[in-house]
Short mmCIF file of C-alpha atoms in Angstrom, two decimals:
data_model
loop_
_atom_site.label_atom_id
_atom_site.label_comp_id
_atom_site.label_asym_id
_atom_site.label_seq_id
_atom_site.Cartn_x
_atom_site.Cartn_y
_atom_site.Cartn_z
CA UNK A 1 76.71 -56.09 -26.46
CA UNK A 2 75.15 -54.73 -23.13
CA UNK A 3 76.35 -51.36 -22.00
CA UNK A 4 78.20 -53.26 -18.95
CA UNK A 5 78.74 -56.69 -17.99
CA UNK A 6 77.45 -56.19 -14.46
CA UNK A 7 74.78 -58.60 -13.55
CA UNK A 8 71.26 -57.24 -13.07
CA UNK A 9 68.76 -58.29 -10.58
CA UNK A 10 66.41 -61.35 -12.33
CA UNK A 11 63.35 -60.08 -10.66
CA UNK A 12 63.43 -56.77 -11.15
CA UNK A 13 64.89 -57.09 -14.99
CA UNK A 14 63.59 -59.86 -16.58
CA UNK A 15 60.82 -59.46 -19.25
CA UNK A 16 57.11 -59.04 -17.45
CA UNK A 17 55.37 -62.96 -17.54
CA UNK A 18 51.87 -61.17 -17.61
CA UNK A 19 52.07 -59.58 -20.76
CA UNK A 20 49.21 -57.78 -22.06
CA UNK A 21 47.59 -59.39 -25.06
CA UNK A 22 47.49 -57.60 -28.35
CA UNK A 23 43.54 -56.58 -27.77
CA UNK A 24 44.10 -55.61 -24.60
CA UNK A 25 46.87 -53.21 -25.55
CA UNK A 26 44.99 -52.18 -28.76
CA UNK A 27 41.86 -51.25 -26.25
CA UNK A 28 44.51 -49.35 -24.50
CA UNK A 29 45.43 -47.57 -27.55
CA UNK A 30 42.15 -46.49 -28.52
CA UNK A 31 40.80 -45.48 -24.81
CA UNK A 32 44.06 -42.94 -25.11
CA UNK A 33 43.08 -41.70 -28.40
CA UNK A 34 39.91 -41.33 -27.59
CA UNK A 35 40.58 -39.40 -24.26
CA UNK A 36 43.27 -37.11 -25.98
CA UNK A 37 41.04 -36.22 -28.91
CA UNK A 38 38.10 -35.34 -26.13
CA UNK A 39 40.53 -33.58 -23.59
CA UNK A 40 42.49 -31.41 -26.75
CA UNK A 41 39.05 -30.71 -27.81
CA UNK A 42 37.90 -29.08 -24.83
CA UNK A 43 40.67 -26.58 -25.27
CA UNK A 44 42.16 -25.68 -28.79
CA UNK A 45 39.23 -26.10 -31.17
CA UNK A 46 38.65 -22.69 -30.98
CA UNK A 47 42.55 -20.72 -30.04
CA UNK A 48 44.78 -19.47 -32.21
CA UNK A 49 48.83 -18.51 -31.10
CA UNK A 50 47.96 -15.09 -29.38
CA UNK A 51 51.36 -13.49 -29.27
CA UNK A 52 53.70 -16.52 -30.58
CA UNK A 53 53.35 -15.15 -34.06
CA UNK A 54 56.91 -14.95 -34.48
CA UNK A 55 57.08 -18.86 -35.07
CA UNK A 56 55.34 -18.58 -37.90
CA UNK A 57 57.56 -15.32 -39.04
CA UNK A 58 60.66 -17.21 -38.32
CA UNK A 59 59.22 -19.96 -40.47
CA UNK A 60 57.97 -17.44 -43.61
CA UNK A 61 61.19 -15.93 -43.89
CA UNK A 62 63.71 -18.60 -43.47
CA UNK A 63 64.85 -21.59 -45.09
CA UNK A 64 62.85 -24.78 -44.57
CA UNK A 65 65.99 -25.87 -42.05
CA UNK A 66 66.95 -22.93 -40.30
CA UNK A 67 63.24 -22.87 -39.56
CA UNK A 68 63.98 -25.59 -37.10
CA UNK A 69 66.12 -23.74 -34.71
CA UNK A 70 65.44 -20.68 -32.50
CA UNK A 71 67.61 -18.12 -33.28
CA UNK A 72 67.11 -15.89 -30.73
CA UNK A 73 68.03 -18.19 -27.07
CA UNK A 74 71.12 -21.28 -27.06
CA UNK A 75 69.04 -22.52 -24.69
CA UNK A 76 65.71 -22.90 -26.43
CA UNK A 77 67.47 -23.42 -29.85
CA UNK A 78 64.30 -26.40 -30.95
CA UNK A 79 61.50 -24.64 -29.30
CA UNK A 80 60.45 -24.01 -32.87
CA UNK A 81 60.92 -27.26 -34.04
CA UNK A 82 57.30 -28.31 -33.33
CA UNK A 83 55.66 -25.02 -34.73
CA UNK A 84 57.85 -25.24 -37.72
CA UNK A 85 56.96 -28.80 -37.99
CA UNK A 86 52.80 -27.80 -38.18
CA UNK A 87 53.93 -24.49 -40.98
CA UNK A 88 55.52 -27.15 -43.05
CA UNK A 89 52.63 -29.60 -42.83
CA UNK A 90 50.11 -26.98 -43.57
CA UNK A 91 51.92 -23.70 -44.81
CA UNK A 92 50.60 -22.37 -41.54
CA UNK A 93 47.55 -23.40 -40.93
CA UNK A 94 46.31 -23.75 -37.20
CA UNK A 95 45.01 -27.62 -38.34
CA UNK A 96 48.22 -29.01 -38.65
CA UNK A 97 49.21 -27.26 -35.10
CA UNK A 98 46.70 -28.62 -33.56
CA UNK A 99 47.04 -31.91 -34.70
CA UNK A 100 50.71 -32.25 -33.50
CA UNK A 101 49.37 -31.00 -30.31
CA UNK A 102 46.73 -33.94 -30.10
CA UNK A 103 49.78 -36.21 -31.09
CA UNK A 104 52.10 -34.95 -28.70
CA UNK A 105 49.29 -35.32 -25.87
CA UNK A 106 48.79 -38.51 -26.82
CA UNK A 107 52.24 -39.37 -27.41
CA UNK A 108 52.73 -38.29 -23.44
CA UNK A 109 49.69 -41.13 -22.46
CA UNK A 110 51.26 -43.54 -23.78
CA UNK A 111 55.21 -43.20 -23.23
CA UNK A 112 54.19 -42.50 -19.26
CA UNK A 113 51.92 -46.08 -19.68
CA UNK A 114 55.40 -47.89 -21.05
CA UNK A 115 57.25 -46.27 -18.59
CA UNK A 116 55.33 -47.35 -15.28
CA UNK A 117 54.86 -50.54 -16.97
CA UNK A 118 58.84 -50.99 -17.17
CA UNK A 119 58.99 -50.10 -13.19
CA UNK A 120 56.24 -52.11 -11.75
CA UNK A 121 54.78 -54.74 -14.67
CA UNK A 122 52.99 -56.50 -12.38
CA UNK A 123 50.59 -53.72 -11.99
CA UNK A 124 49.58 -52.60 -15.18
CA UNK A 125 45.81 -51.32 -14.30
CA UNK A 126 48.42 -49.03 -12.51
CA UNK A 127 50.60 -47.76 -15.93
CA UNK A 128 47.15 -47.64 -17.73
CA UNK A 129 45.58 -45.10 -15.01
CA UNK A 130 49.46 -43.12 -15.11
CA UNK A 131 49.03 -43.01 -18.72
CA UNK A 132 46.03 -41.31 -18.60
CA UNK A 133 46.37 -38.49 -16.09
CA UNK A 134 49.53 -37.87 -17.61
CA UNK A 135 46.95 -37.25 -20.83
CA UNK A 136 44.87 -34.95 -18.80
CA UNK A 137 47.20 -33.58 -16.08
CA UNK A 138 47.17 -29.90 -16.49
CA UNK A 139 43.38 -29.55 -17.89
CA UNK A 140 43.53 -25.59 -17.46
CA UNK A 141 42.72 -23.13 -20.38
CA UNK A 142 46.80 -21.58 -20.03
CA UNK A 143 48.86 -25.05 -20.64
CA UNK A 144 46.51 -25.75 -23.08
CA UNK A 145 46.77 -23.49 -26.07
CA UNK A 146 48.45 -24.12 -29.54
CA UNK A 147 51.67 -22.65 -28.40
CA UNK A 148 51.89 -25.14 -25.56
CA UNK A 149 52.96 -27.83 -28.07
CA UNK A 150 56.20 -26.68 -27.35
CA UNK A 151 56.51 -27.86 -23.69
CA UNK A 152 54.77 -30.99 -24.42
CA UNK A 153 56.88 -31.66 -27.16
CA UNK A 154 59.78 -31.53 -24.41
CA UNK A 155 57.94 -33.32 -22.02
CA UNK A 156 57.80 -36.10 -24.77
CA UNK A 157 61.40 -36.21 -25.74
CA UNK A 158 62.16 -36.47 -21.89
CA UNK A 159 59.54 -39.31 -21.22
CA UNK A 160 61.13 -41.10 -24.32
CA UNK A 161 64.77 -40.83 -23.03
CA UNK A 162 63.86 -41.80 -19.79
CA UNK A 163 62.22 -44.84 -20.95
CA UNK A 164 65.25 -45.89 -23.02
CA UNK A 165 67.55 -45.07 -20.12
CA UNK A 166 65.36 -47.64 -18.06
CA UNK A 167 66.01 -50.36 -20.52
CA UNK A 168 69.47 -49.99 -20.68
CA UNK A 169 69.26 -50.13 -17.01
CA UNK A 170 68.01 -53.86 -17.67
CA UNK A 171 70.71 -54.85 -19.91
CA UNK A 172 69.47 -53.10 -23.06
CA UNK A 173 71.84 -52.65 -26.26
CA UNK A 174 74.46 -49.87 -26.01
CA UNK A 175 73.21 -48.34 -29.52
CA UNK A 176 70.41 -47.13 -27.56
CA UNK A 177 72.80 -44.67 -25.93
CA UNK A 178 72.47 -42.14 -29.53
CA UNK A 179 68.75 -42.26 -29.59
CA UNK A 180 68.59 -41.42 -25.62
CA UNK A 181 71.33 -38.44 -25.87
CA UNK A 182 69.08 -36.95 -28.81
CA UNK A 183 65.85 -36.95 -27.45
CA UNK A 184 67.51 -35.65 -23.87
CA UNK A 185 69.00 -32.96 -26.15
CA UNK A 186 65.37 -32.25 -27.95
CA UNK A 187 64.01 -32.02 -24.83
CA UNK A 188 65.96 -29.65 -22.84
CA UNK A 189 66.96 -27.85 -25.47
CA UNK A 190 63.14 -26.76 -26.20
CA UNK A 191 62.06 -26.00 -23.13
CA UNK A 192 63.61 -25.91 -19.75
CA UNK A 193 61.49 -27.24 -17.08
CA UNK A 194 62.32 -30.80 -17.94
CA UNK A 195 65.41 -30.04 -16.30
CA UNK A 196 64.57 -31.53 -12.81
CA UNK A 197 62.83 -34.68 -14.28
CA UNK A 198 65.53 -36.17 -16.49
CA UNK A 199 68.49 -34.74 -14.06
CA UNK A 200 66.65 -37.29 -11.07
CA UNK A 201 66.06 -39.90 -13.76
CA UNK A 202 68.80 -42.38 -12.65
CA UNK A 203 66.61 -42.58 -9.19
CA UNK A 204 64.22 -44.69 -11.25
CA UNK A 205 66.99 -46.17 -12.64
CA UNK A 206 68.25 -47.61 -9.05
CA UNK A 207 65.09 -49.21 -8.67
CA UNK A 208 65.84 -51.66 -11.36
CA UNK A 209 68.87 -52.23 -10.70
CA UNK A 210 70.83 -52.28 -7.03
CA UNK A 211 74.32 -52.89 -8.29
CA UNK A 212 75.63 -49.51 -6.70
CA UNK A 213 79.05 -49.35 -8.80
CA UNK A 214 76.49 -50.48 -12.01
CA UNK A 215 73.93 -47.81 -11.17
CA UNK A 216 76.81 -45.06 -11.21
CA UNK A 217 77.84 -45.65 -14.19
CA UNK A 218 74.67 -45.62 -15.88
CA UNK A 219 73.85 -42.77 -13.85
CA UNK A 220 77.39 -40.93 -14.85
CA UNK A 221 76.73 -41.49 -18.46
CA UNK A 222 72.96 -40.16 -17.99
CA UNK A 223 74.10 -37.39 -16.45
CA UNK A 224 76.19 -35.96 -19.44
CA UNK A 225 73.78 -34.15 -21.20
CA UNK A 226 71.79 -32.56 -18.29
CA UNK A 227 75.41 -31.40 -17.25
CA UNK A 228 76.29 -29.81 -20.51
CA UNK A 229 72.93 -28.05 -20.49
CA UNK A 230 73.73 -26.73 -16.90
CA UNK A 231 77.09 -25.21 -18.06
CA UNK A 232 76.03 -24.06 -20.92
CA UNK A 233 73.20 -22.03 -18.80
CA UNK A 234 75.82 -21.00 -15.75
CA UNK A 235 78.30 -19.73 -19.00
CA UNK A 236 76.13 -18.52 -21.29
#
């Protein structure tokens, strides 16, 4: 059962006719991974966590779940989620930090390539080129450090809720509403300036689909978690 019965738009919702073929999206693939492995190379081979040691405290001398949440800010509580993630993988080794951070960048490639090819599928030399500057946006030696896996990690969540908000904007199933409201919570609930991106997400939305009274609703039930993040920052 769709999340409303309001009619959507054939043009702009219907399922692309110039789908990519499996080697062309397997090419894709690859030409990410190879560009994320290059571009995380370039930066973390050889940095450590500076003065984010406290992670891996938290992580020593708690249990394996409490190590998940950040005790010390509501409003950050999975910002160790990722770091605790790589201590559990590797009892603390850097490798398994850096390899979430590689995953995570690559993760970002791709979810920004589905994205843009939801929007516009008729231009998908378009989503391809997205999906790689979003892999090697921000190629300075300060957002790219172990410790950064953090905001990526948010930035990944968010890209991921956004793109399951944009298919229930074309008539997707309403069970996709838990998966979206957990990844919006992962995401601004780790780290903050995702804020502004998902909160204007429903403008994407609109683009798919012009039924105003349809568009606020999805937009009003969007809106719920970035509004209980808000509060929770204004009343903290």
């Amino acid at each position: 059962m769709s999340l409303d019965t309001y009619p959507s738009t054939p043009s702009l919702t219907s399922v692309a006719p110039n789908s990519l073929s499996r080697p062309l999206q397997v090419a894709i693939g690859f030409a990410y991974a190879v560009l994320a492995a290059v571009f995380c190379a370039a930066f973390l081979g050889h940095r450590g966590l500076y003065g984010e040691t406290v992670f891996v405290e938290l992580s020593q001398t708690r249990s394996w779940w409490d190590g998940f949440l950040y005790p010390y800010d509501p409003q950050r509580r999975f910002v160790s989620l990722p770091m605790h993630l790589g201590y559990l993988a590797s009892d603390g080794s850097y490798d398994a930090l850096n390899a979430i951070f590689v995953l995570s960048v690559l993760a970002t490639g791709v979810l920004t390539f589905l994205l843009v090819r939801a929007l516009i599928p008729h231009l998908p030399f378009v989503a391809f080129a997205s999906g790689a500057f979003a892999i090697a946006h921000g190629a300075d030696r300060m957002a790219n450090f172990v410790p950064g896996v953090q905001v990526r990690f948010g930035v990944v969540a968010g890209l991921a809720a956004v793109l399951l908000g944009v298919r229930l904007s074309r008539g997707g199933r309403a069970w996709l509403l838990a998966p979206m409201f957990t990844l919006q919570v992962l995401s601004l609930w780790t780290y903050e300036p995702v804020f502004p991106a998902l909160a204007l997400a429903p403008v994407l939305m609109w683009s798919i689909e012009r039924n105003w009274r349809s568009w606020l609703r999805r937009a009003m039930v969007w809106e719920l978690v970035p509004s209980v993040w808000t509060a929770a920052l204004v009343y903290r």
